[in-house]
Amino acid sequence: QVQLEESGGGSVQAGDSLNISCSVSGQSNHYDCMAWFRQAPGKEREGVATIRSDGRTSYADSVKGRFAISKDNAKNTLYLQMNSLKPEDTAMYYCAADPSQWTQCLDQRRPNMFGYWGQGTQVTVSS
């Protein structure tokens, strides 16, 4: 059974940085595409960043230049480094993975692309 577990969320001030992690365990450790999503209260789940198995990445315009997605295959861990945080970045952050989204991984960030999800970690940014 595949399990994704996020950690590292918290409450910070605007302008601060935060690095959140997603530990992956289970039957398969190969995923064509991994991603970070976020969801604020009353809003739809938004794709923040994706990373394909070859290391290429894509970002939502709202975080481009501030956030960086990366992964450590040896540790089976996905990361999201968030810099220059803004109050509008406040949300529950979820990691997601799928073994068969190579083609769409860098072009789209839709929740229904991903079969495996973590439970989320809360990030709160105050002004």
CSV table of C-alpha atoms in Angstrom, one decimal:
chain,number,residue,atom,x,y,z
A,1,GLN,CA,0.0,0.0,0.0
A,2,VAL,CA,1.4,3.4,-1.0
A,3,GLN,CA,1.6,6.1,1.7
A,4,LEU,CA,2.5,9.7,1.4
A,5,GLU,CA,3.1,11.7,4.5
A,6,GLU,CA,3.7,15.5,4.6
A,7,SER,CA,5.6,17.3,7.3
A,8,GLY,CA,7.2,20.7,8.0
A,9,GLY,CA,4.2,23.0,7.9
A,10,GLY,CA,3.7,25.8,10.4
A,11,SER,CA,3.0,29.4,11.1
A,12,VAL,CA,5.4,32.1,9.7
A,13,GLN,CA,5.5,35.8,9.0
A,14,ALA,CA,5.2,37.3,5.5
A,15,GLY,CA,8.6,37.2,3.8
A,16,ASP,CA,9.8,34.1,5.7
A,17,SER,CA,10.8,30.8,4.2
A,18,LEU,CA,9.6,27.3,4.9
A,19,ASN,CA,10.6,23.9,3.6
A,20,ILE,CA,7.9,21.1,3.6
A,21,SER,CA,8.5,17.5,3.0
A,22,CYS,CA,6.6,14.4,1.8
A,23,SER,CA,7.8,11.0,2.7
A,24,VAL,CA,6.8,8.2,0.3
A,25,SER,CA,6.5,4.6,1.2
A,26,GLY,CA,4.8,1.5,-0.1
A,27,GLN,CA,4.7,-0.9,-3.0
A,28,SER,CA,6.1,1.3,-5.7
A,29,ASN,CA,8.7,4.1,-5.4
A,30,HIS,CA,8.6,5.0,-9.1
A,31,TYR,CA,6.3,7.7,-10.1
A,32,ASP,CA,6.3,9.5,-13.5
A,33,CYS,CA,5.0,12.6,-11.8
A,34,MET,CA,4.9,14.1,-8.3
A,35,ALA,CA,3.3,17.3,-7.2
A,36,TRP,CA,2.4,19.7,-4.5
A,37,PHE,CA,-1.1,21.1,-4.3
A,38,ARG,CA,-2.7,23.5,-1.9
A,39,GLN,CA,-6.2,24.3,-0.8
A,40,ALA,CA,-7.4,27.3,1.1
A,41,PRO,CA,-10.8,27.4,2.9
A,42,GLY,CA,-13.6,27.9,0.4
A,43,LYS,CA,-11.3,27.5,-2.6
A,44,GLU,CA,-10.6,24.7,-5.0
A,45,ARG,CA,-7.4,22.6,-4.8
A,46,GLU,CA,-4.7,24.3,-6.7
A,47,GLY,CA,-1.6,22.7,-8.3
A,48,VAL,CA,1.5,24.5,-7.1
A,49,ALA,CA,4.4,22.6,-8.7
A,50,THR,CA,5.2,19.3,-10.4
A,51,ILE,CA,8.3,17.3,-10.9
A,52,ARG,CA,8.7,14.6,-13.5
A,53,SER,CA,10.9,11.5,-13.0
A,54,ASP,CA,13.6,13.0,-15.2
A,55,GLY,CA,13.8,16.0,-12.9
A,56,ARG,CA,12.1,18.6,-15.0
A,57,THR,CA,9.7,20.9,-13.1
A,58,SER,CA,6.8,23.2,-13.6
A,59,TYR,CA,5.2,25.9,-11.4
A,60,ALA,CA,2.0,27.8,-11.1
A,61,ASP,CA,2.5,31.5,-12.0
A,62,SER,CA,1.6,32.5,-8.5
A,63,VAL,CA,4.6,30.8,-7.0
A,64,LYS,CA,7.1,30.9,-9.9
A,65,GLY,CA,10.4,32.4,-8.7
A,66,ARG,CA,9.5,31.9,-5.0
A,67,PHE,CA,9.0,28.1,-4.6
A,68,ALA,CA,11.2,25.2,-5.7
A,69,ILE,CA,10.1,21.6,-5.9
A,70,SER,CA,12.7,18.8,-5.6
A,71,LYS,CA,13.1,15.2,-4.6
A,72,ASP,CA,15.6,12.9,-3.1
A,73,ASN,CA,15.2,9.5,-4.7
A,74,ALA,CA,17.5,7.8,-2.2
A,75,LYS,CA,15.3,9.0,0.7
A,76,ASN,CA,12.0,8.6,-1.2
A,77,THR,CA,11.2,12.2,-0.2
A,78,LEU,CA,9.6,15.1,-2.1
A,79,TYR,CA,10.3,18.7,-1.0
A,80,LEU,CA,8.9,22.1,-1.5
A,81,GLN,CA,11.1,25.1,-0.6
A,82,MET,CA,8.9,28.2,-0.2
A,83,ASN,CA,10.6,31.6,0.0
A,84,SER,CA,9.2,35.1,0.3
A,85,LEU,CA,6.0,33.7,1.6
A,86,LYS,CA,2.8,35.8,1.4
A,87,PRO,CA,-0.5,35.7,3.3
A,88,GLU,CA,-2.2,34.4,0.2
A,89,ASP,CA,0.1,31.3,0.4
A,90,THR,CA,-1.9,30.2,3.5
A,91,ALA,CA,-3.4,26.8,2.8
A,92,MET,CA,-3.3,23.1,3.5
A,93,TYR,CA,-0.5,21.7,1.3
A,94,TYR,CA,-0.8,18.2,-0.1
A,95,CYS,CA,1.7,16.1,-2.0
A,96,ALA,CA,0.6,13.8,-4.7
A,97,ALA,CA,2.1,11.1,-7.0
A,98,ASP,CA,1.2,9.0,-10.0
A,99,PRO,CA,3.1,6.3,-11.8
A,100,SER,CA,1.7,7.2,-15.3
A,101,GLN,CA,1.5,10.9,-15.9
A,102,TRP,CA,4.7,11.5,-17.9
A,103,THR,CA,3.1,13.3,-20.8
A,104,GLN,CA,0.9,15.7,-18.8
A,105,CYS,CA,3.2,16.2,-15.8
A,106,LEU,CA,4.8,19.5,-17.0
A,107,ASP,CA,1.8,20.9,-18.9
A,108,GLN,CA,-1.1,20.4,-16.4
A,109,ARG,CA,-1.6,20.4,-12.7
A,110,ARG,CA,-5.1,18.8,-12.2
A,111,PRO,CA,-5.9,16.9,-9.1
A,112,ASN,CA,-7.5,14.1,-11.1
A,113,MET,CA,-4.1,13.3,-12.6
A,114,PHE,CA,-2.9,11.8,-9.4
A,115,GLY,CA,-3.8,8.5,-7.8
A,116,TYR,CA,-1.9,8.9,-4.5
A,117,TRP,CA,-2.3,11.7,-1.9
A,118,GLY,CA,-1.0,12.6,1.5
A,119,GLN,CA,-3.1,14.0,4.3
A,120,GLY,CA,-1.8,17.5,4.1
A,121,THR,CA,0.3,19.9,6.2
A,122,GLN,CA,-1.0,23.4,7.2
A,123,VAL,CA,1.0,26.5,6.2
A,124,THR,CA,-0.2,29.8,7.7
A,125,VAL,CA,1.5,33.1,6.7
A,126,SER,CA,0.6,36.2,8.7
A,127,SER,CA,1.2,39.8,7.6
